[in-house]
Short mmCIF file of C-alpha atoms and ligand atoms in Angstrom, two decimals:
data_model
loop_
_atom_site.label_atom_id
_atom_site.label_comp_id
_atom_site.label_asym_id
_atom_site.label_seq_id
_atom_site.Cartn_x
_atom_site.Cartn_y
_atom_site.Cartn_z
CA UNK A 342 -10.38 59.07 -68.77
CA UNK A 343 -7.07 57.33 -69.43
CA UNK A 344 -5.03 59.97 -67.71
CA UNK A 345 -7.43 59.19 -64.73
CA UNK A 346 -6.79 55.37 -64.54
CA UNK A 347 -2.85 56.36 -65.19
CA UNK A 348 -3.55 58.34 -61.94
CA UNK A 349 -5.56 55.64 -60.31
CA UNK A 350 -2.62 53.07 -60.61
CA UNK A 351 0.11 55.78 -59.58
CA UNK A 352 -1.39 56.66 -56.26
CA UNK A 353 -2.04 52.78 -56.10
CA UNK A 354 1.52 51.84 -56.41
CA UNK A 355 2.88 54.56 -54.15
CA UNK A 356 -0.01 53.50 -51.64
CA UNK A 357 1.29 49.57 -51.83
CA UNK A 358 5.44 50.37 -51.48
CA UNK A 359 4.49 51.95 -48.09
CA UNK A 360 2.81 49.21 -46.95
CA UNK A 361 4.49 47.73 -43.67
CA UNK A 362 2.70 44.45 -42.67
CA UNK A 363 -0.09 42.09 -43.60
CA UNK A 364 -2.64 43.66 -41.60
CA UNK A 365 -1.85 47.14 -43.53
CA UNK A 366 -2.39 45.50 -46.84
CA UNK A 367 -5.47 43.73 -45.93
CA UNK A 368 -7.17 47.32 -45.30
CA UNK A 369 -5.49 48.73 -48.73
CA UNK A 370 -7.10 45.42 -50.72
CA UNK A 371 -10.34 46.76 -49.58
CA UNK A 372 -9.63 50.27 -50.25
CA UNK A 373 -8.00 49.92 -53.78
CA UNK A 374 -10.21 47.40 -55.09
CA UNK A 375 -13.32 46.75 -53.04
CA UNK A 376 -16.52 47.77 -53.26
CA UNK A 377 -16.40 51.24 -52.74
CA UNK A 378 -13.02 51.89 -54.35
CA UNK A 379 -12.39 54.01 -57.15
CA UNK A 380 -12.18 51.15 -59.73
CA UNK A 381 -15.20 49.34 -58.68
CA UNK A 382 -16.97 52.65 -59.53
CA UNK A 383 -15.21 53.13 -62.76
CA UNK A 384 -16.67 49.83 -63.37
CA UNK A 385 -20.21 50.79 -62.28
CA UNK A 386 -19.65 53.57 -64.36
CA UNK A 387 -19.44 51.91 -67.68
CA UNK A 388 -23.20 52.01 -68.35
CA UNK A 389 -23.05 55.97 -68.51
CA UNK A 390 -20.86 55.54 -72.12
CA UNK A 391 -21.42 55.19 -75.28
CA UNK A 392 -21.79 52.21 -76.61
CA UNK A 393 -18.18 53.06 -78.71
CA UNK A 394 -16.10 54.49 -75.78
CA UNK A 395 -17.28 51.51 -73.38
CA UNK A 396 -15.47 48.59 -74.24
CA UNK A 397 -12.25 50.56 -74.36
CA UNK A 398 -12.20 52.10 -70.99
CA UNK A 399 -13.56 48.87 -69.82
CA UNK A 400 -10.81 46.97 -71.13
CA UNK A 401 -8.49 49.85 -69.73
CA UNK A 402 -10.10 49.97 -66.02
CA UNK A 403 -10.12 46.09 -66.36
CA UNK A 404 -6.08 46.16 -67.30
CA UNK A 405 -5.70 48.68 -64.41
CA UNK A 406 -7.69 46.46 -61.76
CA UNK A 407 -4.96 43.58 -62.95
CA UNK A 408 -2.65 45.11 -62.42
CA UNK A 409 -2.83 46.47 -59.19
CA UNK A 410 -3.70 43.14 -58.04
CA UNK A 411 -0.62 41.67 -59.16
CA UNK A 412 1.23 44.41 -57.33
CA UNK A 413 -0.69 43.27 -54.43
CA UNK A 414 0.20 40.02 -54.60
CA UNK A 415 3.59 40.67 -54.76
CA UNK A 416 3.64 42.76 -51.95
CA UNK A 417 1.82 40.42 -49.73
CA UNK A 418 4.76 37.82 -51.02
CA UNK A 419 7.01 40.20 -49.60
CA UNK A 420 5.60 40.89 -46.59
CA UNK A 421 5.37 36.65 -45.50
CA UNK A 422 8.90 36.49 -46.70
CA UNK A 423 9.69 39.39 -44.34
CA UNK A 424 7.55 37.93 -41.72
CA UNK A 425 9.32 34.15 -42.03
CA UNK A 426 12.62 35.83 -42.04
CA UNK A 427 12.10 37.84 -38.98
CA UNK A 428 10.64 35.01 -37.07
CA UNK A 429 13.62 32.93 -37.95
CA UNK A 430 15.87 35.52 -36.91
CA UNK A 431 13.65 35.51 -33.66
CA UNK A 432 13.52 32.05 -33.03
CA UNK A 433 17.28 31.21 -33.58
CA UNK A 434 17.70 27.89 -31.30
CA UNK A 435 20.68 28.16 -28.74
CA UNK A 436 21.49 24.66 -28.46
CA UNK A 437 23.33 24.99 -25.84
CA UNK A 438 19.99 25.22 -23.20
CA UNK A 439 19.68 22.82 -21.10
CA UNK A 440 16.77 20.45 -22.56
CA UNK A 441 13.24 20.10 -21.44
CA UNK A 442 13.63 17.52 -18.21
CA UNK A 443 11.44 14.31 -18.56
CA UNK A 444 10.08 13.70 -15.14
CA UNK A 445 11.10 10.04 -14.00
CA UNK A 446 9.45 8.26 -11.07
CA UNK A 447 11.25 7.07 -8.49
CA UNK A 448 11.43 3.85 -6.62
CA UNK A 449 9.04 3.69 -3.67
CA UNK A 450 10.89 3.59 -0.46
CA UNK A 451 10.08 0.12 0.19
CA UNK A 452 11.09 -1.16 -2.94
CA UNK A 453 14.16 0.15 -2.49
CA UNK A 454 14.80 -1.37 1.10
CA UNK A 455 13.85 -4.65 -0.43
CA UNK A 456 16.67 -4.31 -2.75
CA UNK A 457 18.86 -3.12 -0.57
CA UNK A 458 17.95 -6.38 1.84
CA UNK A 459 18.29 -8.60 -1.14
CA UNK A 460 21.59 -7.55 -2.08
CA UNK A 461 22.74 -8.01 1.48
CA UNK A 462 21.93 -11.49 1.79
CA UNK A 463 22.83 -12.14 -1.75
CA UNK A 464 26.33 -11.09 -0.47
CA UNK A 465 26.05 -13.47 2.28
CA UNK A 466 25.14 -16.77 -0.01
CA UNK A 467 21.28 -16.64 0.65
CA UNK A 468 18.70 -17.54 -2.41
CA UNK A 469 16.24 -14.78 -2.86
CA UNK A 470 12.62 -16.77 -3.42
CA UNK A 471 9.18 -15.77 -3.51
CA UNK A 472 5.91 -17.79 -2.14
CA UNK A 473 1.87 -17.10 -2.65
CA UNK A 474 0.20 -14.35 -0.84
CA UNK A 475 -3.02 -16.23 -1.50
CA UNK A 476 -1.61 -19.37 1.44
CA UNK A 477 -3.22 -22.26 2.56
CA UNK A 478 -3.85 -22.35 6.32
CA UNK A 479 -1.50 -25.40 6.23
CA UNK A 480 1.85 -23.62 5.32
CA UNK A 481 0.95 -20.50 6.95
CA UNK A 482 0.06 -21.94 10.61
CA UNK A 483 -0.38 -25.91 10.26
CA UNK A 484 3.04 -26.15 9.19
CA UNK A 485 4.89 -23.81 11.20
CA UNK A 486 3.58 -25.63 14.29
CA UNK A 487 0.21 -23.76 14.91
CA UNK A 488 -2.05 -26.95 14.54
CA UNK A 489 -5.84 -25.78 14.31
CA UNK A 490 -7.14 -24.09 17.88
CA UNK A 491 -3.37 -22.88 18.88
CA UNK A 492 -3.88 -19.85 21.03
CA UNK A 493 -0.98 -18.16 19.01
CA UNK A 494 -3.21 -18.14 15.86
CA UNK A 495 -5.47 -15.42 17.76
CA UNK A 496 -2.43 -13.30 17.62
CA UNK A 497 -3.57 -11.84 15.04
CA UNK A 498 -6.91 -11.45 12.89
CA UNK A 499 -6.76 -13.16 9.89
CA UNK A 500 -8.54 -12.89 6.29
CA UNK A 501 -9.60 -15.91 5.28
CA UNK A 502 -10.87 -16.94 1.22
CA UNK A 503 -12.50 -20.10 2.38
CA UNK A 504 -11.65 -22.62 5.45
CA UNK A 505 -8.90 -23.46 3.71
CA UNK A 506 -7.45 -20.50 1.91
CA UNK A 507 -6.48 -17.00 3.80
CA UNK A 508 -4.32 -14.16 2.59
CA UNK A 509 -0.92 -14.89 4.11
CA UNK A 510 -0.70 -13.41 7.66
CA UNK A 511 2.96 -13.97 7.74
CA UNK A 512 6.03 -14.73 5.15
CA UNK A 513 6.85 -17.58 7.33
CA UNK A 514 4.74 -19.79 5.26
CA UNK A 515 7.70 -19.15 2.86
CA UNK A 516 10.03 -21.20 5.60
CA UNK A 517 7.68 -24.08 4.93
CA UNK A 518 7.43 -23.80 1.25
CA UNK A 519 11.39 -24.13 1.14
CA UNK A 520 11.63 -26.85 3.35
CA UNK A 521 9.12 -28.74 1.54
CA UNK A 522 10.31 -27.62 -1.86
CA UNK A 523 14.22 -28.67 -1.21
CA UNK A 524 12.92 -32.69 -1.82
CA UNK A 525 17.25 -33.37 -1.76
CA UNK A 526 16.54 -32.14 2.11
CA UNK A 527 19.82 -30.12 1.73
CA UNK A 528 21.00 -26.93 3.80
CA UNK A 529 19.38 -23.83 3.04
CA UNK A 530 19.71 -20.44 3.52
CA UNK A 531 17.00 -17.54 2.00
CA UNK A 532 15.29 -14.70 2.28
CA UNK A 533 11.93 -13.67 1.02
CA UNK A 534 10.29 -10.43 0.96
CA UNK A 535 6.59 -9.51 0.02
CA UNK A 536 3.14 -8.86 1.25
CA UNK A 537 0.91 -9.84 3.65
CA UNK A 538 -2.15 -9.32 5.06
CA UNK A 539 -4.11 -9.09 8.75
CA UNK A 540 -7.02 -7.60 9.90
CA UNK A 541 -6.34 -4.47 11.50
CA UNK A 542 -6.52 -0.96 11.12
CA UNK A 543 -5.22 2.02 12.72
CA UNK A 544 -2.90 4.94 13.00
CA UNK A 545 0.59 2.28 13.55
CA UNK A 546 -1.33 -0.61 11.56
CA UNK A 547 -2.15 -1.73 8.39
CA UNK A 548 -4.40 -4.47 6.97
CA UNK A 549 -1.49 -4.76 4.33
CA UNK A 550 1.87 -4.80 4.87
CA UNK A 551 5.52 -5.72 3.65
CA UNK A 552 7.38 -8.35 5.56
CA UNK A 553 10.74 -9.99 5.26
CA UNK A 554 11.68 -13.70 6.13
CA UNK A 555 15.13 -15.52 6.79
CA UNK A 556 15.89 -19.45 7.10
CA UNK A 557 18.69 -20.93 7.48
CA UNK A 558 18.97 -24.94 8.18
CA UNK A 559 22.37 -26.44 8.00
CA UNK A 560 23.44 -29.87 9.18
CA UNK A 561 23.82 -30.34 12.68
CA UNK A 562 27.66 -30.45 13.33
CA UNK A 563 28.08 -26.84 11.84
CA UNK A 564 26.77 -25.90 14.89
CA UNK A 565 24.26 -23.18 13.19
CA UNK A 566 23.33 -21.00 16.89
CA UNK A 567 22.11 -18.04 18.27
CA UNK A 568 25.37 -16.38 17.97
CA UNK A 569 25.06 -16.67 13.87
CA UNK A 570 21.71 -15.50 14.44
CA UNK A 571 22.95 -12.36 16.16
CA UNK A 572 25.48 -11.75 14.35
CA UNK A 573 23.51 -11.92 10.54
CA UNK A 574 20.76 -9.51 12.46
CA UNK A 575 23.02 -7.29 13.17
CA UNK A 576 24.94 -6.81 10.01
CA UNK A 577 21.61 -6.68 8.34
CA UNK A 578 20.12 -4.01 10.81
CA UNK A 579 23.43 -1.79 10.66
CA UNK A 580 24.33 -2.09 7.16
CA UNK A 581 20.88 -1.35 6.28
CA UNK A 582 19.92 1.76 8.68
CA UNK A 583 23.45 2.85 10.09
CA UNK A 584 26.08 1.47 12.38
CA UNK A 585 25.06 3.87 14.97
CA UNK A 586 21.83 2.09 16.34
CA UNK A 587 21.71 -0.48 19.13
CA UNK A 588 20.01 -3.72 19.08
CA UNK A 589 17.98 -5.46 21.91
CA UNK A 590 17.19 -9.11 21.88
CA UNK A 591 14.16 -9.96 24.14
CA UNK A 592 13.02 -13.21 25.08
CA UNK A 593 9.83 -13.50 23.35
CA UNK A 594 7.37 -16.25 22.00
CA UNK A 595 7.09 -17.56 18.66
CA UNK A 596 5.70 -21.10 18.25
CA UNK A 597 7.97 -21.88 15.11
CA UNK A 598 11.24 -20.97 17.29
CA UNK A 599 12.49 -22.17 20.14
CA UNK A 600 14.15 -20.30 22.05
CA UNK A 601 12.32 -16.77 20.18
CA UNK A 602 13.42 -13.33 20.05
CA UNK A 603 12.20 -9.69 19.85
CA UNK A 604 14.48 -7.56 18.43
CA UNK A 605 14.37 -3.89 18.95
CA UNK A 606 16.37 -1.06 17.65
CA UNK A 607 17.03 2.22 19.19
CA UNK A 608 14.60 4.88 17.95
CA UNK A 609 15.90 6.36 15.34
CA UNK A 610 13.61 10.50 15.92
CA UNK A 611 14.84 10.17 19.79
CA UNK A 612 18.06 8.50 19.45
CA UNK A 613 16.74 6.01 22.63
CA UNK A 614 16.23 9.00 25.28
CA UNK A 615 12.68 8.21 24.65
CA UNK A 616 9.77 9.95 22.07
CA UNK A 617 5.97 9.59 21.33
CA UNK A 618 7.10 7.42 18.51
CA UNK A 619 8.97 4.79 20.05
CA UNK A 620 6.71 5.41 23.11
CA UNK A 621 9.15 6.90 25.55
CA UNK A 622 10.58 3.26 25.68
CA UNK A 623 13.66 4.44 23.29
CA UNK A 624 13.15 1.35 21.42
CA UNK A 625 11.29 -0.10 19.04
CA UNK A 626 10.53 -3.79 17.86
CA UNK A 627 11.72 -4.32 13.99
CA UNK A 628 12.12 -7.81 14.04
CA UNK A 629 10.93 -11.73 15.50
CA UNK A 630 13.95 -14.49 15.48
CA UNK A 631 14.94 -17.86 17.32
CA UNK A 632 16.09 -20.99 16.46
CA UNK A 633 13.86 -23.23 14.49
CA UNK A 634 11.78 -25.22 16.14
CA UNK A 635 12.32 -29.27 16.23
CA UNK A 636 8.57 -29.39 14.90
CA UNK A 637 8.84 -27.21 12.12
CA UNK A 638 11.84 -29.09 10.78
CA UNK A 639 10.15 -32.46 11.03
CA UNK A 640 6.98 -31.29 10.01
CA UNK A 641 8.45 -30.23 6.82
CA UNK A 642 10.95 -33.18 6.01
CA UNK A 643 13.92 -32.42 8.03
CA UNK A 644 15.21 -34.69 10.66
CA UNK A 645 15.49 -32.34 13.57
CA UNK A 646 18.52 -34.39 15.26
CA UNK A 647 21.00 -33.94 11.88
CA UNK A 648 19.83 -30.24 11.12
CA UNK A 649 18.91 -27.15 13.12
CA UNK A 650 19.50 -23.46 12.43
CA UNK A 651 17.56 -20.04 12.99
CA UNK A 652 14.43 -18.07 11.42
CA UNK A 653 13.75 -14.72 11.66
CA UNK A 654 10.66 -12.07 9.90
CA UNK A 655 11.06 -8.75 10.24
CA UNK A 656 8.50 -5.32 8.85
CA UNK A 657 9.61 -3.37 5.83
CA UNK A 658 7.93 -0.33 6.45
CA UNK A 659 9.31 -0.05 9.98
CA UNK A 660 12.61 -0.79 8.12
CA UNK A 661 11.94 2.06 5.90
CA UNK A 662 11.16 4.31 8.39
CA UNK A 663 14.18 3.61 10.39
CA UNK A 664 16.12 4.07 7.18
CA UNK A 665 14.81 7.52 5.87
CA UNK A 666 13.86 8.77 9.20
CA UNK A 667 10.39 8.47 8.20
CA UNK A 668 7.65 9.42 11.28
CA UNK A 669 4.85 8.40 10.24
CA UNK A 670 3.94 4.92 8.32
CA UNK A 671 1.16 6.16 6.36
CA UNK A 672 3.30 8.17 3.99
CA UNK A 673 4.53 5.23 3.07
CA UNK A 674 0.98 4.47 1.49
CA UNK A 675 -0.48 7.79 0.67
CA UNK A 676 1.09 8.02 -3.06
CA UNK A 677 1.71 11.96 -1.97
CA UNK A 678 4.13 12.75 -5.12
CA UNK A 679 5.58 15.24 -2.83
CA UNK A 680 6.88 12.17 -0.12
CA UNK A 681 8.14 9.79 -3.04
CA UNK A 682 9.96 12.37 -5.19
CA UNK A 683 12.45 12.62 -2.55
CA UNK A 684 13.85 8.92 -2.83
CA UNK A 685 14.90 10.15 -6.01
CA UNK A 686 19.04 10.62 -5.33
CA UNK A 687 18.86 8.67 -2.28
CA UNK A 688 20.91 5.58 -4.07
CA UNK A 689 23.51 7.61 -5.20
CA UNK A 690 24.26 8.86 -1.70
N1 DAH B 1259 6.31 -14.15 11.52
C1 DAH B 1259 6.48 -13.41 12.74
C2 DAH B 1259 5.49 -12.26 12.77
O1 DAH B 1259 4.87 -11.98 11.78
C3 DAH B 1259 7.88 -12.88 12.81
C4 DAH B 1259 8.88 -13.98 12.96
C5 DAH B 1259 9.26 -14.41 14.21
C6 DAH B 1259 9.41 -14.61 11.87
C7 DAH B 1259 10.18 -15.41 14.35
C8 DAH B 1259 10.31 -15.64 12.01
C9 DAH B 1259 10.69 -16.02 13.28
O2 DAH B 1259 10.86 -16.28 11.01
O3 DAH B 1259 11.59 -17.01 13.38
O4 DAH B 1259 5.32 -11.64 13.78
#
């Protein structure tokens, strides 16, 4: 019997130095001491003794069992070690890769033509300021010399809050609020970008949209005139989309300026020969100007016959557009990550 347990943990041993991997020694644990293995019978076997051999090769088989367990346990040691040492060696980190990239957002297009306008005028000794999007019907029409019933109010659909209170149809109201504001009724020059709002809705219109406004009111003997006017507009148009396109002042009608301008730019898809977007015209309309009517200066606190100077709004998706060479308006709104991600370097150009 002892000679057969010697045997027993022999083969055991030789069967556990072969063994090559985890999965290997899992099926051996099973074999060697499981139910069916050799030792568990041993075990079983006890009963058949006598009652003096028993406890002997009990204690013997029970020695044996330990044994090879130990062995087992210090082969399965082994085998993590081995396994830990071969996955380091796998997983050796060249730290020279390039990293991971962390996707950044970029700066929507009109943000960044806002910027760009801002730092323009900054450069040319305007204040940047901001004014309500939520106007009263007094600084957005009243003021700018569209008195209640003006047929120029039905240029456009408005959305009114209450009788009083409308979403602001126009950044103009901004003129006012500077006028009024400036209680030392000095000269002022600024711009103001921002929102707002009119009721309409189609394929070229939206019922938001981005606008920005210029004032400048000086006193009266430094001669503020049309030809500043021109000239800021077009720095600010060429500076901002290229020196390349040609402006176009048209007469027009605004009833805060007198005289008022359209100003159009050549298309920038046809070049001005003439294209479904700028409607074969080769032109089209960016921007409203004139010189600041007598009424609006008055109306907000300035005495008309010491100052005077010019006004002009213009659209800041049409802007963008021109800028990027953008055809169609509504990718400015559509969020498509596909459209935006490709502002990304455009600063750095
Ligand atoms: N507010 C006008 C519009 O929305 C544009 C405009 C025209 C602004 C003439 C001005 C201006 O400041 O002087 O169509």
């Amino acid at each position: 019997m002892e000679s057969k347990i010697e045997e027993l943990k022999k083969i055991a041993e030789e069967k556990i130095k072969n063994i090559q991997n985890s999965q290997e020694l899992q099926d051996l644990k099973v074999q060697l001491l499981g139910k069916k293995s050799e030792i568990s019978n041993l075990l079983k076997g006890l009963g058949a003794l006598s009652p003096e051999e028993r406890p002997k090769v009990g204690a013997l088989v029970n020695k044996a069992r330990t044994e090879i367990e130990e062995k087992i346990e210090k082969a399965e040691k082994k085998i993590k070690e081995k396994m830990l040492e071969e996955k380091i060696q796998k997983e050796t980190i060249d730290i020279t890769l390039p990293g991971t990239k962390i996707q950044r957002g970029s700066k929507h297009p009109v943000n960044r033509v806002i910027e760009e306008i801002e730092d323009l005028f900054v450069s040319m000794g305007y204040d940047v300021i901001s004014g309500p999007e939520l106007e009263t019907d007094e600084y957005c029409f009243e003021r700018l010399n569209l008195p209640q019933g003006h047929p120029a109010r039905d240029m456009q659909d408005s959305f009114y809050i209450t009788n009083e209170y409308l979403l602001r149809t126009q950044t103009s109201a901004v003129q006012a609020r500077a006028m009024v504001a400036n209680t030392e009724k000095t000269p002022i020059r600024m711009i103001c970008a921002g929102k707002t709002y009119r009721r309409e809705d189609d394929a070229t219109h939206s019922h938001q949209f981005g606008q920005v406004e210029g004032l400048v009111i000086d006193k009266k003997e430094r001669n503020v005139s049309l030809a500043d006017l021109k000239g800021t507009l077009e720095i600010f148009v060429k500076k901002l989309i290229g020196k390349n396109c040609e402006l176009r002042f048209r007469p027009s009608y605004f009833p805060f300026t007198e005289p008022s301008y359209e100003v159009d730019v050549s298309c920038f898809k046809c070049g001005g020969k003439g294209c479904s977007l700028c409607k074969q015209t080769g032109w089209i309309e960016v921007l409203g100007a004139g010189i600041v009517h007598p009424n609006v200066l008055k109306m907000n606190g300035y005495d008309p016959e010491k100052f005077g100077g010019f006004a002009f709004g213009t659209g800041l998706e049409r802007l963008a557009m021109f800028k990027y060479g953008i055809p169609d308006m509504r990718y400015l709104y559509t969020n498509d990550i596909r459209f935006l991600s490709q502002f990304d370097r455009k600063d750095e150009e």
